[in-house]
Coordinates of C-alpha atoms and ligand atoms in Angstrom, one line a residue:
M56 CA 99.6 73.8 79.0
P57 CA 102.5 75.0 81.2
E58 CA 101.9 75.1 84.9
Q59 CA 103.7 78.1 86.2
S60 CA 104.0 76.9 89.7
R61 CA 105.9 73.8 88.8
E62 CA 109.6 74.0 88.8
R63 CA 111.0 73.6 85.3
Q64 CA 112.3 70.1 84.6
K65 CA 116.1 69.9 84.5
F66 CA 118.6 67.3 83.5
I67 CA 118.6 64.9 86.4
R68 CA 121.9 63.4 87.6
F69 CA 122.1 60.0 89.2
V70 CA 124.2 59.3 92.3
L71 CA 124.8 55.9 93.9
V72 CA 125.1 55.9 97.7
A73 CA 126.8 52.7 99.1
D74 CA 126.6 52.3 102.8
D75 CA 125.7 49.3 104.9
E76 CA 124.0 51.4 107.6
E77 CA 120.5 52.3 106.8
V78 CA 120.6 55.4 109.0
N79 CA 123.5 56.8 107.0
R80 CA 121.8 56.1 103.7
E81 CA 118.7 57.8 104.9
L82 CA 120.6 60.8 106.1
L83 CA 122.2 61.3 102.6
R84 CA 118.9 60.7 101.0
V85 CA 117.3 63.5 102.9
I86 CA 120.2 65.9 102.1
L87 CA 120.6 65.0 98.4
E88 CA 117.2 63.9 97.1
D89 CA 116.1 67.4 96.1
K90 CA 118.7 67.8 93.6
Y91 CA 119.8 64.3 92.6
E92 CA 118.2 61.0 91.7
L93 CA 119.6 58.5 94.2
L94 CA 120.3 54.8 94.0
F95 CA 121.3 52.8 97.1
A96 CA 123.5 49.8 97.7
A97 CA 124.0 48.1 101.1
D98 CA 127.3 46.4 100.6
G99 CA 130.4 46.5 98.4
E100 CA 129.3 43.8 96.0
E101 CA 125.9 45.2 95.4
A102 CA 127.6 48.6 94.9
L103 CA 129.9 47.3 92.2
S104 CA 127.2 45.4 90.4
M105 CA 125.0 48.5 90.3
I106 CA 128.0 50.6 89.1
R107 CA 128.5 48.2 86.3
S108 CA 124.8 48.2 85.3
F109 CA 124.3 52.0 85.5
K110 CA 127.8 53.2 84.4
D111 CA 126.3 55.0 81.5
I112 CA 124.1 57.2 83.6
L113 CA 125.9 57.6 87.0
S114 CA 127.3 61.0 87.7
L115 CA 128.9 60.1 91.0
V116 CA 129.2 57.2 93.6
I117 CA 129.5 57.8 97.3
L118 CA 131.3 54.8 98.9
D119 CA 131.5 54.0 102.6
I120 CA 134.9 52.6 103.3
M121 CA 133.7 50.1 105.9
M122 CA 131.2 47.8 104.2
P123 CA 130.6 44.0 104.2
K124 CA 131.5 41.7 101.2
K125 CA 133.8 44.3 99.7
N126 CA 135.0 47.4 101.4
G127 CA 134.9 50.9 99.8
V128 CA 138.6 50.8 98.9
E129 CA 138.2 47.5 97.1
V130 CA 135.3 48.8 95.2
L131 CA 137.2 51.9 94.2
Q132 CA 140.2 49.8 93.2
E133 CA 138.1 47.6 90.9
M134 CA 136.5 50.8 89.4
Q135 CA 140.0 52.1 88.6
E136 CA 140.9 48.9 86.8
D137 CA 137.9 49.2 84.5
A138 CA 138.3 52.0 81.9
E139 CA 134.6 52.5 81.7
L140 CA 134.0 52.7 85.4
K141 CA 137.1 54.7 86.1
R142 CA 135.6 57.9 84.7
I143 CA 132.9 58.0 87.3
P144 CA 134.0 60.1 90.3
A145 CA 133.9 58.5 93.7
I146 CA 133.5 60.3 97.1
M147 CA 134.7 58.2 100.0
L148 CA 132.8 58.1 103.4
T149 CA 135.2 57.7 106.3
S150 CA 135.6 58.4 110.0
D151 CA 139.3 57.7 109.7
K152 CA 141.4 60.6 108.6
G153 CA 144.3 58.3 107.9
A154 CA 142.5 56.5 105.1
E155 CA 142.2 59.6 103.0
V156 CA 145.8 59.5 101.7
E157 CA 145.4 55.9 100.6
C158 CA 142.2 56.6 98.8
L159 CA 143.6 59.7 97.1
K160 CA 146.4 57.6 95.7
I161 CA 144.0 55.1 94.1
G162 CA 141.8 57.8 92.6
A163 CA 139.1 59.0 94.9
A164 CA 137.6 62.4 94.0
D165 CA 136.9 63.6 97.5
F166 CA 135.9 62.7 101.1
L167 CA 133.0 63.1 103.5
T168 CA 133.7 62.5 107.1
K169 CA 131.4 60.6 109.5
P170 CA 129.7 61.7 111.6
Y171 CA 128.4 63.8 108.8
D172 CA 129.5 67.2 107.8
L173 CA 126.9 70.0 107.6
P174 CA 124.4 69.5 104.7
E175 CA 125.8 72.5 102.9
V176 CA 129.3 71.0 103.0
I177 CA 128.0 67.7 101.6
H178 CA 126.2 69.5 98.9
A179 CA 129.2 71.6 98.0
R180 CA 131.5 68.5 97.8
V181 CA 129.0 66.5 95.7
D182 CA 128.4 69.4 93.3
H183 CA 132.0 70.1 93.1
S184 CA 133.0 66.5 92.2
I185 CA 130.4 66.2 89.6
R186 CA 131.2 69.5 88.0
L187 CA 134.9 68.8 88.0
F188 CA 134.3 65.5 86.4
E189 CA 131.9 66.9 83.8
N190 CA 134.2 69.7 82.9
T191 CA 137.4 67.8 82.8
N192 CA 136.0 64.8 81.0
L193 CA 135.7 66.3 77.6
I194 CA 134.9 63.1 75.8
R195 CA 131.9 62.6 78.0
A196 CA 130.8 66.1 77.4
T197 CA 130.9 65.8 73.7
E198 CA 129.1 62.5 73.7
R199 CA 126.1 63.9 75.5
D200 CA 123.5 66.4 74.6
P201 CA 124.0 69.3 77.1
L202 CA 120.3 70.0 77.6
T203 CA 119.1 66.5 78.4
G204 CA 122.2 64.6 79.3
L205 CA 121.3 61.8 76.8
Y206 CA 123.7 60.6 74.3
N207 CA 123.9 62.7 71.2
R208 CA 123.4 61.2 67.7
E209 CA 127.1 61.0 66.9
F210 CA 127.9 58.7 69.8
F211 CA 124.6 56.9 70.1
F212 CA 125.1 54.3 67.3
E213 CA 128.7 53.7 68.4
Y214 CA 127.6 52.9 71.9
C215 CA 124.7 50.8 70.6
S216 CA 127.1 48.6 68.7
Q217 CA 129.4 48.3 71.8
Y218 CA 126.3 47.4 73.8
R219 CA 125.5 44.7 71.2
H220 CA 129.0 43.4 71.4
R221 CA 128.9 43.2 75.2
N222 CA 125.5 41.6 75.3
P223 CA 125.6 39.1 72.5
N224 CA 122.6 37.1 73.5
Q225 CA 120.3 40.0 74.2
Q226 CA 117.6 40.6 71.6
M227 CA 117.2 44.4 71.1
D228 CA 114.5 46.7 69.8
A229 CA 114.9 50.1 68.1
L230 CA 112.4 52.8 69.3
V231 CA 112.0 56.2 67.9
L232 CA 109.9 58.8 69.8
N233 CA 108.8 62.2 68.5
I234 CA 107.0 65.0 70.0
N235 CA 104.1 66.1 67.9
Q236 CA 104.1 69.7 66.8
F237 CA 107.1 70.6 69.0
H238 CA 107.7 73.8 67.2
V239 CA 104.2 74.9 68.2
I240 CA 105.0 74.3 71.8
D241 CA 108.2 76.3 71.4
E242 CA 106.4 79.2 69.6
L243 CA 103.5 79.3 72.0
Y244 CA 105.2 79.0 75.3
G245 CA 108.8 79.9 74.6
R246 CA 112.1 78.0 74.3
A247 CA 112.6 77.6 78.0
F248 CA 109.3 75.8 78.3
G249 CA 110.1 73.7 75.2
D250 CA 113.4 72.7 76.8
S251 CA 111.6 71.6 79.9
V252 CA 109.3 69.4 77.8
L253 CA 112.4 67.8 76.2
C254 CA 113.9 67.3 79.7
A255 CA 110.7 65.7 81.0
V256 CA 110.8 63.1 78.2
S257 CA 114.6 62.6 78.6
N258 CA 114.3 62.0 82.3
R259 CA 111.7 59.3 81.8
L260 CA 113.8 57.7 79.1
R261 CA 116.8 57.6 81.4
H262 CA 114.7 55.9 84.1
I263 CA 113.5 53.4 81.5
V264 CA 117.0 52.4 80.3
M265 CA 118.2 52.4 83.9
V266 CA 115.6 49.8 84.9
A267 CA 115.4 47.8 81.6
G268 CA 118.9 48.3 80.2
G269 CA 119.8 49.7 76.9
L270 CA 120.7 53.2 75.8
A271 CA 118.8 56.4 75.1
S272 CA 119.7 59.4 72.9
R273 CA 118.3 62.7 71.9
Y274 CA 118.7 62.3 68.1
D275 CA 117.7 65.7 67.1
A276 CA 115.6 68.6 68.2
D277 CA 112.5 66.7 69.3
S278 CA 113.2 63.1 68.5
F279 CA 114.6 60.4 70.7
Y280 CA 116.2 57.1 69.8
V281 CA 116.2 54.3 72.3
F282 CA 118.0 51.0 72.0
L283 CA 116.0 48.7 74.4
P284 CA 116.2 45.0 75.4
H285 CA 113.3 43.3 73.5
R286 CA 109.9 43.3 75.0
E287 CA 106.4 42.1 74.0
E288 CA 104.5 45.3 74.6
Y289 CA 105.4 49.0 74.4
D290 CA 102.3 50.8 75.6
S291 CA 103.7 50.8 79.2
I292 CA 106.8 52.6 77.9
L293 CA 104.7 55.2 76.3
D294 CA 102.5 55.5 79.4
L295 CA 105.6 56.1 81.6
I296 CA 106.8 59.0 79.5
L297 CA 103.3 60.4 79.2
I298 CA 103.0 60.5 82.9
G299 CA 106.2 62.6 83.0
L300 CA 104.9 64.9 80.3
G301 CA 101.5 65.1 82.0
E302 CA 103.2 67.0 84.8
I303 CA 103.8 69.9 82.6
L304 CA 101.4 69.6 79.6
T305 CA 97.7 69.0 79.9
D306 CA 97.4 67.6 76.4
S307 CA 100.3 65.3 76.8
E308 CA 98.2 62.4 75.5
M309 CA 98.4 63.6 71.9
R310 CA 101.9 65.0 72.2
L311 CA 103.9 61.8 71.8
R312 CA 104.2 59.3 69.0
M313 CA 106.5 56.2 69.0
G314 CA 107.6 53.8 66.3
V315 CA 109.2 50.4 67.1
Y316 CA 111.3 48.1 65.0
P317 CA 111.3 45.0 67.2
D318 CA 114.0 42.4 67.6
L319 CA 116.7 43.8 65.5
D320 CA 118.6 41.2 63.5
R321 CA 122.0 40.9 65.1
N322 CA 123.7 41.3 61.7
A323 CA 121.4 44.1 60.4
S324 CA 122.8 47.6 60.6
L325 CA 121.6 49.8 63.5
E326 CA 120.9 52.6 61.1
E327 CA 118.6 50.5 59.1
G328 CA 116.8 49.3 62.2
F329 CA 116.2 52.8 63.5
G330 CA 115.3 53.9 60.0
R331 CA 112.4 51.4 60.1
A332 CA 111.4 52.5 63.6
L333 CA 111.4 56.0 62.3
Q334 CA 109.2 55.0 59.4
A335 CA 106.7 53.4 61.8
C336 CA 106.9 56.5 64.0
N337 CA 106.1 58.7 61.0
K338 CA 103.2 56.5 60.0
R339 CA 101.6 57.6 63.2
N340 CA 101.8 61.1 61.9
G341 CA 99.0 60.5 59.6
S342 CA 96.6 58.9 62.1
P343 CA 94.2 60.9 64.1
L344 CA 96.3 63.2 66.3
G345 CA 99.3 61.1 65.5
R346 CA 99.4 59.6 68.9
G347 CA 100.4 56.2 70.2
C348 CA 102.7 53.5 69.2
A349 CA 103.2 51.9 65.8
I350 CA 105.2 48.8 65.2
Y351 CA 107.1 48.2 61.9
D352 CA 105.3 45.5 60.0
R353 CA 105.5 43.5 56.9
K354 CA 103.6 46.0 54.8
M355 CA 105.8 48.8 55.8
H356 CA 108.7 46.6 55.0
E357 CA 107.5 45.9 51.5
K358 CA 106.8 49.5 50.8
R359 CA 110.3 50.5 52.0
V360 CA 111.9 47.9 49.9
Y361 CA 109.9 49.0 46.9
Q362 CA 110.7 52.6 47.5
A363 CA 114.4 51.8 47.9
R364 CA 114.3 49.9 44.7
L365 CA 112.7 52.9 42.9
M366 CA 115.4 55.2 44.3
E367 CA 118.2 53.0 43.2
D368 CA 117.1 53.1 39.6
I369 CA 116.6 56.8 38.9
D370 CA 119.8 57.5 37.1
K371 CA 119.5 54.5 34.9
A372 CA 115.9 55.2 34.4
I373 CA 116.6 58.7 33.0
A374 CA 119.5 57.4 30.9
E375 CA 117.4 54.7 29.4
G376 CA 114.4 56.8 28.8
Q377 CA 112.1 54.9 31.2
F378 CA 110.3 58.1 32.1
R379 CA 107.7 59.0 29.6
I380 CA 105.7 62.2 29.4
Y381 CA 102.0 62.0 28.9
Y382 CA 99.9 65.0 27.9
Q383 CA 96.4 65.7 29.2
P384 CA 94.4 68.3 27.4
K385 CA 92.6 71.2 29.2
F386 CA 89.5 72.6 27.6
N387 CA 88.0 76.1 27.9
I388 CA 84.3 75.6 28.5
K389 CA 83.2 79.3 28.5
G390 CA 81.8 79.2 25.0
E391 CA 79.1 77.0 23.6
K392 CA 81.5 74.2 22.8
P393 CA 84.6 73.1 24.7
V394 CA 87.7 74.4 23.1
L395 CA 91.3 73.1 23.6
A396 CA 93.2 75.6 25.7
S397 CA 96.4 73.9 26.7
A398 CA 97.7 70.6 28.2
E399 CA 99.5 69.4 31.3
A400 CA 102.7 67.3 31.1
L401 CA 102.5 64.3 33.5
V402 CA 105.3 61.9 34.0
R403 CA 105.0 58.2 33.8
W404 CA 107.6 55.6 34.7
E405 CA 107.8 52.5 32.6
H406 CA 109.8 50.5 35.0
P407 CA 111.4 47.3 33.5
E408 CA 110.5 45.3 36.5
F409 CA 107.4 46.9 38.1
G410 CA 105.7 47.9 34.9
M411 CA 103.9 51.3 34.8
V412 CA 104.6 53.0 38.1
S413 CA 102.2 55.8 39.1
P414 CA 103.6 59.2 40.0
G415 CA 101.7 58.9 43.2
D416 CA 104.2 56.2 44.2
F417 CA 107.5 57.9 43.3
I418 CA 106.9 61.6 43.3
P419 CA 106.5 61.8 47.2
V420 CA 109.6 59.6 47.6
F421 CA 111.6 61.8 45.2
E422 CA 110.4 64.9 47.0
E423 CA 111.7 63.5 50.2
N424 CA 115.1 62.6 49.0
G425 CA 115.7 65.5 46.6
F426 CA 115.6 63.5 43.4
I427 CA 112.6 65.4 42.3
Q428 CA 114.7 68.2 41.0
R429 CA 116.5 66.0 38.6
L430 CA 113.3 64.3 37.5
D431 CA 111.5 67.6 37.1
R432 CA 114.2 69.1 35.0
H433 CA 114.2 66.0 32.9
V434 CA 110.4 66.3 32.4
W435 CA 110.7 70.1 31.5
R436 CA 113.4 69.3 29.1
E437 CA 111.6 66.5 27.4
T438 CA 108.4 68.6 27.2
A439 CA 110.4 71.5 25.7
R440 CA 111.9 69.2 23.2
Q441 CA 108.4 67.9 22.3
I442 CA 106.9 71.4 21.9
H443 CA 109.8 72.3 19.7
A444 CA 109.3 69.2 17.6
W445 CA 105.6 70.1 17.1
K446 CA 106.4 73.7 16.3
E447 CA 109.0 72.5 13.7
L448 CA 106.4 70.1 12.2
Y449 CA 103.3 72.2 12.3
G450 CA 104.6 75.8 12.7
A451 CA 102.8 76.2 16.1
A452 CA 102.0 74.1 19.2
V453 CA 99.5 73.9 22.0
P454 CA 100.8 75.5 25.2
I455 CA 101.9 72.9 27.7
S456 CA 102.1 73.3 31.5
V457 CA 104.7 71.5 33.5
N458 CA 104.7 70.8 37.2
V459 CA 107.1 72.6 39.5
S460 CA 107.8 71.2 43.0
R461 CA 108.6 73.3 46.0
M462 CA 112.2 72.1 45.9
D463 CA 112.7 73.2 42.3
I464 CA 112.1 76.8 43.3
Y465 CA 114.9 76.7 45.9
A466 CA 117.5 75.8 43.4
P467 CA 119.6 79.0 42.9
D468 CA 119.6 78.5 39.1
F469 CA 115.9 77.8 38.8
E470 CA 115.0 80.8 36.6
D471 CA 118.2 80.5 34.6
Y472 CA 117.5 76.9 33.9
L473 CA 114.0 77.6 32.6
E474 CA 115.2 80.4 30.4
S475 CA 118.0 78.3 29.0
L476 CA 115.5 75.7 28.1
L477 CA 113.4 78.2 26.2
R478 CA 116.5 79.4 24.4
E479 CA 117.8 75.9 23.6
F480 CA 114.5 74.9 22.1
D481 CA 113.5 78.2 20.6
L482 CA 110.3 78.6 22.7
T483 CA 108.6 81.5 24.3
T484 CA 106.9 81.8 27.7
E485 CA 103.6 81.3 25.8
D486 CA 104.6 77.8 25.0
M487 CA 105.4 76.5 28.4
L488 CA 103.3 77.3 31.5
L489 CA 104.2 76.5 35.1
E490 CA 102.0 74.7 37.6
I491 CA 103.1 75.4 41.1
T492 CA 101.5 73.5 43.9
E493 CA 99.7 75.6 46.5
S494 CA 101.7 74.1 49.4
A495 CA 104.9 75.6 47.9
Y496 CA 103.3 79.1 48.3
T497 CA 102.6 78.6 52.0
E498 CA 106.2 78.0 53.0
S499 CA 108.7 80.8 53.2
S500 CA 106.4 82.8 51.0
E501 CA 108.8 85.7 50.7
H502 CA 111.3 83.7 48.8
I503 CA 108.6 82.3 46.6
L504 CA 107.1 85.7 46.1
R505 CA 110.4 87.0 44.8
I506 CA 110.9 84.1 42.4
A507 CA 107.3 84.3 41.2
Q508 CA 107.6 88.0 40.5
A509 CA 110.8 87.4 38.6
L510 CA 109.2 84.6 36.5
R511 CA 106.2 86.8 35.8
Q512 CA 108.5 89.6 34.7
E513 CA 110.1 87.1 32.2
G514 CA 106.6 86.5 30.9
F515 CA 105.9 83.1 32.4
R516 CA 102.4 82.2 33.3
L517 CA 101.9 80.6 36.7
E518 CA 99.0 78.4 37.6
M519 CA 98.4 77.6 41.3
D520 CA 97.9 73.9 41.5
D521 CA 95.8 72.0 44.0
F522 CA 94.3 75.2 45.2
G523 CA 92.3 74.7 48.4
S524 CA 94.2 71.6 49.6
G525 CA 96.8 73.5 51.5
Y526 CA 96.6 76.3 54.1
S527 CA 97.5 79.3 52.0
S528 CA 95.9 82.4 53.3
L529 CA 93.6 84.2 51.0
N530 CA 95.6 87.3 51.8
M531 CA 98.6 85.7 50.0
L532 CA 96.6 85.6 46.8
T533 CA 96.5 89.3 46.7
V534 CA 100.3 89.7 46.7
M535 CA 101.3 86.6 44.8
P536 CA 101.4 86.8 41.1
V537 CA 99.1 84.0 39.9
D538 CA 97.6 83.6 36.5
A539 CA 95.1 80.8 37.1
L540 CA 93.7 78.9 40.1
K541 CA 93.6 75.2 39.6
M542 CA 91.3 73.8 42.1
D543 CA 92.2 70.7 44.0
K544 CA 90.7 67.4 42.7
G545 CA 89.3 66.8 46.2
F546 CA 86.5 69.3 45.7
L547 CA 85.1 67.3 42.9
N548 CA 84.8 64.1 44.9
S549 CA 81.4 65.0 46.4
I550 CA 80.3 67.8 44.1
T551 CA 77.5 65.7 42.7
T552 CA 76.1 64.6 46.1
D553 CA 76.9 67.4 48.5
E554 CA 75.5 70.9 48.4
K555 CA 78.4 72.2 50.5
A556 CA 80.9 71.0 48.1
V557 CA 79.1 72.8 45.3
R558 CA 79.2 76.0 47.4
M559 CA 82.9 75.5 48.0
V560 CA 83.6 75.3 44.3
Q561 CA 81.5 78.4 43.7
L562 CA 83.5 80.2 46.3
I563 CA 86.8 79.3 44.7
I564 CA 85.4 80.5 41.4
E565 CA 84.3 83.7 43.0
I566 CA 87.8 84.2 44.4
A567 CA 89.3 83.7 41.0
Q568 CA 86.8 86.1 39.5
F569 CA 87.7 88.7 42.1
L570 CA 91.3 88.3 41.1
E571 CA 90.3 88.4 37.5
I572 CA 92.0 85.1 36.7
P573 CA 90.5 81.9 35.3
T574 CA 89.6 78.8 37.3
I575 CA 90.7 75.4 36.2
A576 CA 89.0 72.2 37.4
E577 CA 90.9 68.9 37.1
G578 CA 89.8 65.4 37.6
V579 CA 86.4 65.9 35.9
E580 CA 85.1 62.5 35.1
S581 CA 81.4 62.8 34.3
E582 CA 78.9 64.8 32.3
E583 CA 77.2 65.8 35.6
E584 CA 80.4 67.2 37.1
Y585 CA 81.1 69.0 33.8
R586 CA 77.6 70.6 33.9
L587 CA 77.8 71.7 37.5
L588 CA 81.2 73.3 36.9
K589 CA 80.1 75.0 33.8
D590 CA 77.0 76.4 35.6
A591 CA 79.2 77.6 38.5
G592 CA 81.3 79.6 36.0
C593 CA 84.4 77.5 35.8
D594 CA 86.6 78.4 32.9
I595 CA 88.8 75.5 32.1
I596 CA 88.4 71.8 32.6
Q597 CA 90.8 68.8 32.6
G598 CA 89.8 65.3 33.2
Y599 CA 89.0 61.8 32.0
Y600 CA 85.6 63.1 30.9
F601 CA 87.4 64.7 28.0
S602 CA 90.6 62.7 27.8
R603 CA 93.0 60.7 29.9
P604 CA 96.7 61.8 29.8
L605 CA 98.0 60.6 26.4
P606 CA 101.4 59.7 25.1
A607 CA 102.9 62.3 22.7
E608 CA 101.9 60.3 19.6
E609 CA 98.3 60.2 20.6
F610 CA 98.1 63.7 21.9
E611 CA 99.4 64.9 18.5
R612 CA 96.0 64.6 17.0
Y613 CA 94.8 67.4 19.3
V614 CA 97.8 69.5 18.1
R615 CA 96.7 68.9 14.5
K616 CA 93.0 69.6 15.2
W617 CA 93.9 72.7 17.2
L618 CA 96.0 74.0 14.3
A619 CA 93.5 73.3 11.6
A620 CA 90.8 75.0 13.6
S621 CA 92.8 78.0 14.6
S622 CA 94.0 78.6 11.0
E623 CA 90.3 78.5 9.9
Q624 CA 88.9 80.9 12.4
G625 CA 91.8 82.8 13.9
V626 CA 91.0 81.3 17.3
S627 CA 91.4 77.8 18.5
P628 CA 88.0 76.2 18.7
C629 CA 89.1 72.6 18.8
G630 CA 86.8 70.4 20.8
P631 CA 87.5 67.1 22.5
Ligands
LIG207 P1 98.5 66.8 39.7 O1 99.5 67.8 39.3 O2 97.3 67.3 40.5 O3 98.0 66.1 38.4 C1 96.7 65.7 38.1 C2 96.5 64.3 38.3 O4 95.1 64.0 38.1 C3 97.2 63.4 37.4 O5 97.6 62.2 38.1 C4 96.2 63.0 36.3 O6 96.5 61.9 35.6 C5 95.0 62.9 37.3 N1 93.7 63.0 36.6 C6 93.5 63.7 35.5 N2 92.2 63.6 35.1 C7 91.6 62.8 36.1 C8 90.3 62.3 36.3 O7 89.3 62.6 35.6 N3 90.1 61.5 37.4 C9 91.1 61.2 38.2 N4 90.8 60.5 39.3 N5 92.3 61.6 38.0 C10 92.6 62.4 37.0 P2 99.0 61.6 37.9 O8 99.4 61.7 36.5 O9 98.9 60.2 38.6 O10 99.9 62.5 38.8 C11 99.7 62.6 40.2 C12 100.5 63.7 40.7 O11 101.9 63.5 40.6 C13 100.3 65.0 40.0 O12 99.1 65.6 40.6 C14 101.5 65.8 40.4 O13 101.4 66.3 41.6 C15 102.5 64.7 40.4 N6 103.2 64.8 39.1 C16 103.0 64.2 37.9 N7 103.9 64.4 37.0 C17 104.8 65.2 37.6 C18 106.1 65.9 37.2 O14 106.5 65.8 36.1 N8 106.7 66.6 38.2 C19 106.2 66.7 39.4 N9 106.9 67.4 40.3 N10 105.1 66.1 39.8 C20 104.4 65.4 38.9
LIG208 CA1 99.7 69.6 38.2
LIG209 CA1 96.6 69.3 40.8

């Protein structure tokens, strides 16, 4: 939690002081250490080698003119000859007024005279030189994030590849760090405090690359990318940053997660390397509290390759009809005998190389990269075509529900597309139902609410899928138009062994009854589950107990049975 007394963390600037006399270094330290992070060199050679190592982070160098090994003027001259060092401003320390002109000519930014000026004067000159240099050096300004002073994402990869070029024999690691639930910090304590958390992490990172070498960047809002010389362990890195964070947050321990892709192949792309580190970092997301460090391993690699392969093939897969739609019947169990009510369309991928790929493998990937919209529309279209074919053949068809992803709803032509499908295949909103996952309702509910209302107006029936798995508030249920609650499969896992699970199921059914809509249970596998649900008052059931999802040819027998039964009795008493 924020500690009010503590001064907010700010972007720290590094200043190198090169003077051979310890008393002079000490004096400048006392004057400047409050505001700057100071580095010291005791002679000209040491100064130059430090300037070279820390050129990426130095904001200023202060050079004594009279120094052993190399004097201040020689150091300044060498800096001027190196394009990368030239941009760092230098203030010369001198007791000899005559030297000023010479230094000015070769590019000094300012002077301080010995014996020293008043502390205020020193401060003013140092501040002024740094400000001038930061303002005039536009390139430098655009390559850094103004809040933290770290490289921004645009320049980071470019400098990494330059770094690689300059250090051809250095093995490098890619690190990605992320602050857990940063938006919560922002919301709870305000933006200014959020900024100080980002600065606390950045300042530590700048220290780390200063000591170990490498480069650090703020990649986006709360994620940091670090290109670091290879090491065997990473906990110490994490610990260092946590100590910094601990100064302002009491729960810093669980605030940071890190992913590492070690020992980047020299020829592999940086983007790929950091992508893997990011994957490792995100994996931590799922572990308890998401804390700690994860290192990219073989299994992650295989998964990534597999997912990349799946993504590569989607266009071809659609064109070649590799996606097949299966239909799983849903039965109404209110009466004495179960009666077919409708079915759910579930996609399957018959991959030429991997065989049957489960939607659990590719749907999350497609949701992430946006392919889901293309796939879903393909599935809706194929389903509409199938319903149309059955209607042509038998004069009527079983209602089929299709899955709608969160992303589908955001497409501006979402409703138009659905309506055009109905028109194209001569269907009504009774023929095609929509299953919308609960998590879609929780985000930006106003937009969803508007769409849901519009769909309802058109006559569509909406089933809330995976109910109970997300975090939707019960309150939302009273405003959102929903025609059925489909309870999450998870509730069934322990329904036969755990009293509490049974109570939960009963509660969901009570909620649905209160809203005067039916409850659907999916994933019902056994007679016992079926009985429990029936006794609890569940209306509709879907699951292996009655039938697995079936290809259209096999599901067709249900269509025929359903029609035969409904023509006999005017209703549709078709059992499993
Ligand atoms: P979901 O919408 O919750 O679909 C129900 C899942 O439960 C299906 O898995 C179904 O095959 C499975 N299931 C049905 N009965 C049983 C049972 O008795 N026991 C068990 N253990 N499972 C049962 P499936 O087909 O693997 O689909 C997984 C998820 O992938 C679906 O969950 C849905 O979220 C998504 N999905 C499937 N097809 C599509 C689609 O066309 N579009 C979108 N956006 N998502 C889809
Ligand atoms: Ca579903
Ligand atoms: Ca579901």
